Coordinates of C-alpha atoms in Angstrom, one line a residue:
X157 CA 0.1 0.0 0.0
X158 CA 1.5 3.6 -1.2
X159 CA 1.9 6.2 1.8
X160 CA -0.9 8.0 0.9
X161 CA -3.3 5.1 0.9
X162 CA -2.1 4.2 4.4
X163 CA -2.7 8.0 5.5
X164 CA -6.2 7.8 4.0
X165 CA -6.9 4.5 6.5
X166 CA -5.3 6.0 9.6
X167 CA -8.4 9.5 8.5
X168 CA -10.9 6.8 8.1
X169 CA -10.4 4.9 11.5
X170 CA -10.2 8.7 13.0
X171 CA -13.9 9.3 11.9
X172 CA -15.1 5.4 12.5
X173 CA -14.0 6.0 16.8
X174 CA -16.1 9.4 17.0
X175 CA -13.2 12.1 16.0
X176 CA -13.9 15.7 15.1
X177 CA -11.0 17.0 15.8
X178 CA -8.2 17.2 14.3
X179 CA -4.8 19.4 16.1
X180 CA -2.3 18.7 13.3
X181 CA 1.7 19.9 13.3
X182 CA 2.9 19.8 10.0
X183 CA 6.6 18.6 9.1
X184 CA 8.6 16.7 6.8
X185 CA 7.8 13.1 8.0
X186 CA 4.0 13.1 8.1
X187 CA 3.4 14.6 4.7
X188 CA 1.2 11.8 3.6
X189 CA -0.7 12.7 6.5
X190 CA -1.5 16.5 6.0
X191 CA -1.4 16.4 2.4
X192 CA -4.1 13.7 2.4
X193 CA -5.9 15.9 5.7
X194 CA -5.5 18.7 3.2
X195 CA -8.3 16.7 0.8
X196 CA -10.7 15.6 3.0
X197 CA -13.6 17.2 5.0
X198 CA -15.9 15.9 7.6
X199 CA -13.4 17.1 10.4
X200 CA -12.5 20.1 12.6
X201 CA -8.6 20.9 11.7
X202 CA -6.6 23.0 13.2
X203 CA -2.8 23.4 12.6
X204 CA 0.0 24.6 15.3
X205 CA 3.6 25.0 15.0
X206 CA 4.2 23.4 18.7
X207 CA 3.4 20.2 19.6
X208 CA 3.1 21.0 23.0
X209 CA 0.4 23.5 22.4
X210 CA -1.2 21.4 20.3
X211 CA -1.3 18.1 23.0
X212 CA -2.7 20.3 25.6
X213 CA -4.6 22.5 23.1
X214 CA -6.2 19.1 22.7
X215 CA -6.3 17.6 26.2
X216 CA -8.8 20.6 26.2
X217 CA -10.7 19.7 22.8
X218 CA -11.8 16.5 24.3
X219 CA -12.5 17.2 27.9
X220 CA -15.5 19.7 26.6
X221 CA -16.7 18.2 23.9
X222 CA -16.6 14.1 25.0
X223 CA -14.6 12.8 21.7
X224 CA -11.6 11.3 21.5
X225 CA -9.2 14.3 19.5
X226 CA -5.8 13.3 17.1
X227 CA -3.1 15.3 17.4
X228 CA -0.2 15.0 14.1
X229 CA 3.3 15.4 14.6
X230 CA 6.2 14.4 12.2
X231 CA 8.7 12.3 13.6
X232 CA 11.9 12.4 16.0
X233 CA 11.8 15.4 19.0
X234 CA 8.4 16.0 17.9
X235 CA 7.1 12.9 19.4
X236 CA 8.2 13.3 22.7
X237 CA 6.7 16.7 22.8
X238 CA 3.4 15.2 23.1
X239 CA 4.5 13.3 26.5
X240 CA 3.3 16.2 29.3
X241 CA -0.3 16.2 27.7
X242 CA -0.3 12.4 27.6
X243 CA 0.7 12.5 31.3
X244 CA -2.1 14.7 32.1
X245 CA -4.8 12.3 30.3
X246 CA -4.0 9.5 31.7
X247 CA -5.1 9.6 35.1
X248 CA -8.1 12.1 34.2
X249 CA -9.1 9.6 31.3
X250 CA -9.1 11.8 28.8
X251 CA -8.7 10.2 25.1
X252 CA -6.4 11.1 23.2
X253 CA -4.9 9.8 20.0
X254 CA -1.5 10.9 19.6
X255 CA -0.7 9.8 15.6
X256 CA 3.1 10.1 15.1
X257 CA 4.9 9.5 12.2
X258 CA 8.4 7.8 11.8
X259 CA 10.9 6.5 9.7
X260 CA 11.2 2.8 9.0
X261 CA 11.8 0.4 11.4
X262 CA 15.1 -0.4 10.2
X263 CA 16.5 2.8 11.2
X264 CA 15.3 2.4 15.0
X265 CA 18.5 2.8 17.6
X266 CA 21.0 3.7 14.8
X267 CA 21.4 7.2 15.1
X268 CA 19.6 8.3 12.1
X269 CA 18.8 11.3 11.4
X270 CA 14.7 12.1 13.0
X271 CA 15.2 8.4 13.9
X272 CA 14.7 7.6 17.5
X273 CA 12.6 4.7 18.9
X274 CA 8.8 6.0 18.9
X275 CA 6.8 3.2 19.6
X276 CA 6.9 2.7 23.8
X277 CA 7.8 6.8 24.0
X278 CA 4.9 7.2 26.2
X279 CA 5.3 4.2 28.1
X280 CA 1.6 3.9 30.7
X281 CA 0.5 7.1 29.5
X282 CA -0.5 6.5 26.0
X283 CA 0.1 2.9 25.3
X284 CA 1.4 2.8 21.5
X285 CA -1.7 0.5 19.9
X286 CA -0.3 0.5 16.5
X287 CA 2.9 0.5 14.7
X288 CA 2.2 0.6 11.1
X289 CA 4.9 -0.6 9.0
X290 CA 3.3 -3.0 6.2
X291 CA 0.4 -3.1 4.2
X292 CA -0.8 -6.0 6.3
X293 CA -1.0 -3.3 9.6
X294 CA -4.7 -1.8 9.8
X295 CA -5.8 0.4 12.5
X296 CA -8.8 -0.4 14.7
X297 CA -9.7 1.8 17.4
X298 CA -13.4 -0.4 17.4
X299 CA -12.1 -2.2 21.2
X300 CA -10.1 0.9 22.7
X301 CA -12.1 2.5 25.9
X302 CA -11.8 6.0 25.3
X303 CA -10.1 6.4 28.8
X304 CA -7.0 7.8 28.2
X305 CA -4.7 8.3 25.6
X306 CA -3.3 6.1 23.1
X307 CA -0.5 6.0 20.1
X308 CA -0.1 5.3 16.6
X309 CA 2.9 5.5 15.1
X310 CA 2.9 5.2 11.4
X311 CA 5.8 4.4 9.4
X312 CA 6.4 6.4 6.0
X313 CA 9.5 5.5 3.4
X314 CA 10.3 8.1 0.8
X315 CA 9.2 9.2 -1.1
X316 CA 6.7 10.5 0.9
X317 CA 4.3 11.6 -1.3
X318 CA 3.9 8.3 -3.7
X319 CA 0.4 8.4 -5.2
X320 CA -2.3 10.3 -6.1
X321 CA -3.6 12.3 -3.4
X322 CA -7.5 10.8 -2.4
X323 CA -10.8 13.5 -1.9
X324 CA -12.4 11.8 1.1
X325 CA -15.7 12.9 2.8
X326 CA -15.8 11.8 6.1
X327 CA -18.0 11.9 8.6
X328 CA -17.0 11.2 12.5
X329 CA -19.4 8.6 14.1
X330 CA -20.8 8.5 17.9
X331 CA -17.9 7.7 20.3
X332 CA -17.3 3.9 20.5
X333 CA -17.0 3.8 24.2
X334 CA -16.7 0.3 25.4
X335 CA -19.8 0.2 28.5
X336 CA -18.6 -2.4 31.6
X337 CA -21.4 -3.4 34.1
X338 CA -20.1 -1.8 37.4
X339 CA -19.9 -3.3 40.8
X340 CA -21.6 -1.3 43.1
X341 CA -21.3 -3.0 46.3
X342 CA -18.4 -1.2 47.6
X343 CA -20.6 2.2 47.9
X344 CA -23.2 0.7 49.9
X345 CA -20.4 -1.8 51.7
X346 CA -19.2 1.7 53.2
X347 CA -22.3 3.5 53.3
X348 CA -23.7 0.6 55.3
X349 CA -20.5 0.6 57.9
X350 CA -20.7 4.3 58.2
X351 CA -22.7 6.7 60.5
X352 CA -21.1 9.9 59.0
X353 CA -19.5 9.8 56.1
X354 CA -17.9 13.0 54.2
X355 CA -18.7 12.9 50.5
X356 CA -15.8 14.6 48.0
X357 CA -16.8 15.6 44.7
X358 CA -13.9 15.9 41.8
X359 CA -14.5 17.0 38.4
X360 CA -17.8 15.7 37.1
X361 CA -19.0 15.6 33.6
X362 CA -22.1 17.7 33.3
X363 CA -24.1 14.6 32.4
X364 CA -23.4 13.2 35.7
X365 CA -25.0 16.2 37.6
X366 CA -28.4 15.4 37.9
X367 CA -27.8 11.5 38.7
X368 CA -25.1 12.5 41.2
X369 CA -27.7 15.1 42.6
X370 CA -30.4 13.2 43.5
X371 CA -28.2 10.7 45.3
X372 CA -26.5 13.4 47.3
X373 CA -30.0 14.3 48.4
X374 CA -30.9 10.5 49.6
X375 CA -27.7 10.5 51.3
X376 CA -27.9 13.8 53.4
X377 CA -24.5 13.4 54.3
X378 CA -22.0 16.7 54.3
X379 CA -20.3 17.3 51.0
X380 CA -17.1 18.9 50.2
X381 CA -17.9 19.9 46.3
X382 CA -14.7 21.3 45.0
X383 CA -15.6 24.0 41.4
X384 CA -14.9 21.4 38.5
X385 CA -17.6 19.2 40.1
X386 CA -20.3 21.9 39.1
X387 CA -22.1 21.4 42.0
X388 CA -20.3 23.6 44.6
X389 CA -23.3 26.3 43.9
X390 CA -26.2 24.0 43.0
X391 CA -28.9 25.5 45.2
X392 CA -30.3 22.2 45.5
X393 CA -27.1 21.0 47.6
X394 CA -26.9 24.6 49.1
X395 CA -27.8 23.0 52.9
X396 CA -25.2 20.0 52.2
X397 CA -22.3 21.6 51.0
X398 CA -19.7 22.4 53.5
X399 CA -17.9 26.0 53.0
X400 CA -14.0 26.5 54.9
X401 CA -12.2 24.5 52.7
X402 CA -10.0 22.0 53.8
X403 CA -10.3 22.5 57.6
X404 CA -14.4 21.2 57.2
X405 CA -12.9 18.0 55.4
X406 CA -11.4 17.6 58.5
X407 CA -14.4 17.7 61.1
X408 CA -13.2 14.8 63.7
X409 CA -17.3 13.0 63.4
X410 CA -16.3 11.3 59.5
X411 CA -15.9 8.2 59.7
X412 CA -15.8 7.2 55.8
X413 CA -15.0 9.2 52.6
X414 CA -16.9 8.7 49.5
X415 CA -15.2 10.2 46.2
X416 CA -17.4 10.5 43.2
X417 CA -15.6 11.9 40.1
X418 CA -11.7 12.8 39.5
X419 CA -9.0 13.2 42.5
X420 CA -10.0 15.9 44.8
X421 CA -7.7 19.4 45.1
X422 CA -8.1 19.7 48.7
X423 CA -4.7 18.7 51.5
X424 CA -7.4 16.1 53.2
X425 CA -7.5 13.6 50.3
X426 CA -3.8 13.6 50.0
X427 CA -3.9 12.5 53.4
X428 CA -6.0 9.9 53.5
X429 CA -3.0 7.9 52.7
X430 CA -1.8 7.9 56.7
X431 CA -5.0 7.9 57.7
X432 CA -7.6 4.8 58.5
X433 CA -11.1 6.0 57.6
X434 CA -12.3 3.9 54.6
X435 CA -12.5 5.1 51.0
X436 CA -14.5 4.3 48.1
X437 CA -14.1 6.2 44.4
X438 CA -16.4 6.3 42.0
X439 CA -15.1 7.3 38.7
X440 CA -15.0 6.9 34.9
X441 CA -11.4 6.1 35.0
X442 CA -10.2 3.2 37.0
X443 CA -7.7 4.9 39.8
X444 CA -8.1 5.2 43.1
X445 CA -5.7 8.6 43.3
X446 CA -4.6 6.9 46.8
X447 CA -2.4 3.7 47.7
X448 CA -5.8 2.1 49.1
X449 CA -9.3 2.4 48.7
X450 CA -12.0 0.6 46.1
X451 CA -12.7 2.4 43.0
X452 CA -16.4 1.7 40.9
X453 CA -15.8 2.5 38.0
X454 CA -18.1 4.3 35.5
X455 CA -20.5 7.2 34.8
X456 CA -21.5 8.2 38.2
X457 CA -24.0 9.8 36.9
X458 CA -25.6 6.7 36.2
X459 CA -24.0 4.5 38.8
X460 CA -25.5 6.4 41.5
X461 CA -28.5 7.7 39.9
X462 CA -30.3 4.2 40.4
X463 CA -28.5 3.9 44.6
X464 CA -30.6 3.9 47.4
X465 CA -28.2 5.0 50.1
X466 CA -29.1 5.0 53.6
X467 CA -29.7 8.2 55.4
X468 CA -26.8 9.5 56.9
X469 CA -26.9 13.3 58.4
X470 CA -24.7 14.8 60.1
X471 CA -25.3 18.3 61.9
X472 CA -22.2 19.0 63.9
X473 CA -20.2 18.9 60.4
X474 CA -22.8 20.8 58.6
X475 CA -22.6 23.9 61.6
X476 CA -19.2 24.1 62.0
X477 CA -18.5 24.5 58.6
X478 CA -21.1 27.1 57.9
X479 CA -19.4 28.9 61.2
X480 CA -16.3 29.1 59.6
X481 CA -17.8 30.2 56.5
X482 CA -19.0 33.1 58.1
X483 CA -15.4 34.4 59.5
X484 CA -13.6 33.3 56.2
X485 CA -16.2 36.0 54.6
X486 CA -15.1 38.5 57.0
X487 CA -11.4 37.9 56.6
X488 CA -12.4 38.7 52.8
X489 CA -14.5 41.6 53.4
X490 CA -11.5 43.2 55.6
X491 CA -9.0 42.2 52.9
X492 CA -10.5 43.0 49.2
X493 CA -6.9 43.8 47.5
X494 CA -5.5 40.8 49.2
X495 CA -5.3 37.7 46.4
X496 CA -8.4 35.6 47.8
X497 CA -9.9 38.7 48.4
X498 CA -9.4 39.6 44.6
X499 CA -11.0 36.7 43.7
X500 CA -14.3 36.6 45.4
X501 CA -15.0 40.0 44.0
X502 CA -14.2 38.8 40.6
X503 CA -16.1 36.1 41.2
X504 CA -19.7 38.3 41.5
X505 CA -18.7 40.0 37.6
X506 CA -17.7 37.1 35.9
X507 CA -21.1 36.8 33.3
X508 CA -23.6 34.3 34.3
X509 CA -23.5 31.2 32.1
X510 CA -20.0 31.6 31.5
X511 CA -17.3 29.2 30.5
X512 CA -14.4 29.3 33.4
X513 CA -10.9 27.9 33.8
X514 CA -9.4 27.0 36.4
X515 CA -5.5 26.7 36.6
X516 CA -2.9 24.9 39.0
X517 CA -2.2 25.0 41.6
X518 CA -2.8 28.0 43.8
X519 CA -5.7 29.9 42.0
X520 CA -8.0 26.7 41.8
X521 CA -7.7 26.2 45.7
X522 CA -7.9 30.1 46.4
X523 CA -11.5 30.2 44.1
X524 CA -12.5 27.1 45.7
X525 CA -12.2 28.9 49.3
X526 CA -12.7 32.2 48.4
X527 CA -15.8 32.4 45.1
X528 CA -18.7 33.6 46.2
X529 CA -21.5 30.5 46.4
X530 CA -24.1 31.7 43.9
X531 CA -25.8 30.0 41.6
X532 CA -24.7 31.0 38.0
X533 CA -24.8 28.7 35.3
X534 CA -21.1 28.6 34.8
X535 CA -19.5 25.8 33.4
X536 CA -16.1 25.3 35.1
X537 CA -13.5 23.4 33.8
X538 CA -9.7 22.8 35.0
X539 CA -6.9 20.0 33.9
X540 CA -6.4 17.9 37.1
X541 CA -4.7 14.7 35.7
X542 CA -1.3 15.4 37.2
X543 CA -2.2 18.4 38.3
X544 CA 1.1 19.7 36.4
X545 CA 1.1 23.8 35.6
X546 CA 2.3 23.1 32.2
X547 CA 0.0 23.7 28.7
X548 CA -2.7 25.0 30.8
X549 CA -3.2 28.5 28.7
X550 CA -3.9 25.7 25.9
X551 CA -5.7 23.3 27.8
X552 CA -8.1 26.5 28.2
X553 CA -8.2 27.1 24.5
X554 CA -9.1 23.8 23.5
X555 CA -12.2 24.4 26.2
X556 CA -13.1 27.1 24.1
X557 CA -16.1 26.4 22.2
X558 CA -19.8 28.1 21.5
X559 CA -20.8 31.6 21.9
X560 CA -20.0 32.2 25.4
X561 CA -17.8 34.2 27.1
X562 CA -14.7 32.3 28.3
X563 CA -12.6 32.7 31.6
X564 CA -9.2 31.3 32.2
X565 CA -8.0 32.0 35.7
X566 CA -4.1 31.5 36.2
X567 CA -1.1 31.9 38.0
X568 CA 2.0 33.8 36.3
X569 CA 4.2 31.2 36.5
X570 CA 1.6 29.2 34.5
X571 CA 1.1 31.7 32.1
X572 CA 4.8 31.6 31.4
X573 CA 5.0 28.2 31.0
X574 CA 3.0 28.2 27.6
X575 CA 3.5 31.9 26.3
X576 CA 2.7 30.4 22.9
X577 CA -0.5 29.2 23.1
X578 CA -2.0 32.3 21.8
X579 CA -1.1 31.4 18.2
X580 CA -4.5 29.3 17.7
X581 CA -6.7 32.6 18.8
X582 CA -7.0 33.6 15.0
X583 CA -8.0 30.3 13.7
X584 CA -10.9 29.9 16.5
X585 CA -14.2 29.5 14.8
X586 CA -17.8 31.0 16.1
X587 CA -16.2 31.3 19.7
X588 CA -17.1 34.2 22.2
X589 CA -14.5 36.3 24.2
X590 CA -12.2 35.0 25.8
X591 CA -10.1 36.6 29.0
X592 CA -7.1 35.3 30.2
X593 CA -6.6 36.0 33.8
X594 CA -3.3 36.0 35.8
X595 CA -2.3 36.3 38.5
X596 CA 0.9 38.0 39.2
X597 CA 1.9 37.5 43.1
X598 CA 5.9 37.4 41.5
X599 CA 6.5 33.4 41.6
X600 CA 5.2 30.5 43.1
X601 CA 3.2 31.8 46.2
X602 CA 2.0 28.6 47.0
X603 CA 5.6 27.2 48.3
X604 CA 5.6 30.7 50.6
X605 CA 2.8 29.0 52.7
X606 CA 4.7 25.3 52.4
X607 CA 8.9 26.2 52.6
X608 CA 10.6 29.2 54.7
X609 CA 13.3 28.8 51.7
X610 CA 12.8 31.4 49.1
X611 CA 14.5 29.4 46.3
X612 CA 10.9 27.7 45.5
X613 CA 8.9 30.5 44.9
X614 CA 10.9 31.5 41.4
X615 CA 10.3 35.2 42.1
X616 CA 10.4 37.3 39.5
X617 CA 9.0 41.1 38.5
X618 CA 7.9 40.0 35.3
X619 CA 5.0 41.9 33.9
X620 CA 2.5 40.0 31.2
X621 CA 2.4 43.7 28.8
X622 CA 4.3 42.3 26.0
X623 CA 3.0 39.4 26.0
X624 CA -0.6 40.4 25.3
X625 CA 1.3 42.9 22.9
X626 CA 3.1 39.7 21.1
X627 CA -0.3 38.3 20.0
X628 CA -2.2 40.9 19.3
X629 CA -4.4 40.5 22.7
X630 CA -6.1 44.2 24.7
X631 CA -4.1 44.3 27.9
X632 CA -5.2 45.8 31.3
X633 CA -4.2 45.2 34.7
X634 CA -6.4 45.7 37.9
X635 CA -4.6 46.3 41.1
X636 CA -9.0 45.7 42.4
X637 CA -11.8 44.5 40.7
X638 CA -14.2 46.5 39.1
X639 CA -17.3 46.7 41.0
X640 CA -20.0 46.3 38.1
X641 CA -20.5 45.1 35.2
X642 CA -20.7 48.1 33.2
X643 CA -16.9 48.3 34.4
X644 CA -15.8 45.6 31.9
X645 CA -17.6 47.3 28.6
X646 CA -14.5 48.3 27.0
X647 CA -12.6 45.3 27.7
X648 CA -12.3 43.9 24.5
X649 CA -12.1 40.1 23.3
X650 CA -9.7 38.3 23.6
X651 CA -7.6 40.2 26.3
X652 CA -4.8 39.2 29.3
X653 CA -6.3 40.7 32.2
X654 CA -3.7 40.8 35.0
X655 CA -4.4 41.3 38.5
X656 CA -2.2 42.6 41.0
X657 CA -3.0 42.3 44.4
X658 CA -1.4 43.5 47.4
X659 CA 1.3 41.6 49.3
X660 CA 1.0 42.7 52.1
X661 CA -2.7 42.2 52.4
X662 CA -2.1 38.8 51.0
X663 CA 0.0 38.2 54.1
X664 CA -2.3 39.4 56.8
X665 CA -5.6 37.5 55.3
X666 CA -3.4 34.5 55.1
X667 CA -2.3 35.3 58.8
X668 CA -5.5 35.7 59.8
X669 CA -6.6 32.4 57.9
X670 CA -4.3 30.5 59.9
X671 CA -5.4 31.7 63.2
X672 CA -9.1 30.4 62.8
X673 CA -10.4 27.4 64.7

């Protein structure tokens, strides 16, 4: 079979697997795929010069769409650039298809130009399911469970464009997810043996919300609902959702933990590895997120929507969290120019029904602690697979779809890690306003609360004026948050909004917060 024929077979297999978006990084060795894609309709095609950014964009697009997304690269070091996104995608169960062009297998291990050993390069994070070097190799994605990335390696010999290019009109099908009947007995066993369980909600898909909500109302137990769960501000659950962050999750009465969705952000979750409290998780990905605890695998909304758990109220824990929330609210009101105080104010002006992306590491934690708990209809996203800060801007832009407001809240070091991300902005069609909010606190200040050694902070005095100018983005700096929405009327899109909190006010806030009971 010709190189061009093999490329056509690959594209047909993508459409059959439900791929709607292809992120293409044109190069020499992947010329058969790029040229054949030029003659193909049926995909959203987005071209990138940066393989790392393309892979993170694909991560966001797959997460928001619920469909697998393909990334096409050339050979050699270009392939290695996909690893960080694969590391994020695997624990989060995000379906990426990493399609890498390769030189003929005989050149592997020889030191020939752009001939590295590509099969197996991603290890467990994207297993190689196809290493096509012969006409007999046919890519079949029908048995792929779509619970994380996979690697498709395609060998092309020269001449690369060795046949007339076909014209393909493809239509992507529904994703071919493999369904399994879950064993729900670990959930009921945990709840039957517990009198005061704590429920921790990590990232959830919107189609899980109804089933999870009904289960939680029947259970009646206290809930830690993190922002990416989509249920933090749910009015039906307001009487059960704990405010006050990590401390509320440590109430001494809790005798079991049921985690629903992705791995939680709170430190309390990590500390469960050193605890004896029973733990059970319900998630689409068969990973416990701890060194112990059962995992029930499947759609949380489907699994829990059918269960009838015993009622497990806990008035003492709820009362304590309510009192703590009042105290934190007073601190935020008293320090409006502190970092948490500015995020509280920001949460009040982001428009209803917006798409909100929360970056690692400090923004997602401070937003959970400080953001107003008022139903606004937001869709809240994050990248919480391996909790890294690489590629966050690209991931956010991959999630930007539809005519709505899109807001990202990221840290300064996070932005510096992904300076090339705005490349794709002019190529996005049918997307509403995009605002990238950079909290510039002069380094990785999450470490200033963990270690006394200033080396961990990576302190700097950079601002983001010239980053915005480089990509033609509107720029503004805020030392205080506008009080009313009309103040945003001059804020053009796409925009970079640099928040510059008062470091002294921030220090006072955290000192007072640490002194709370």
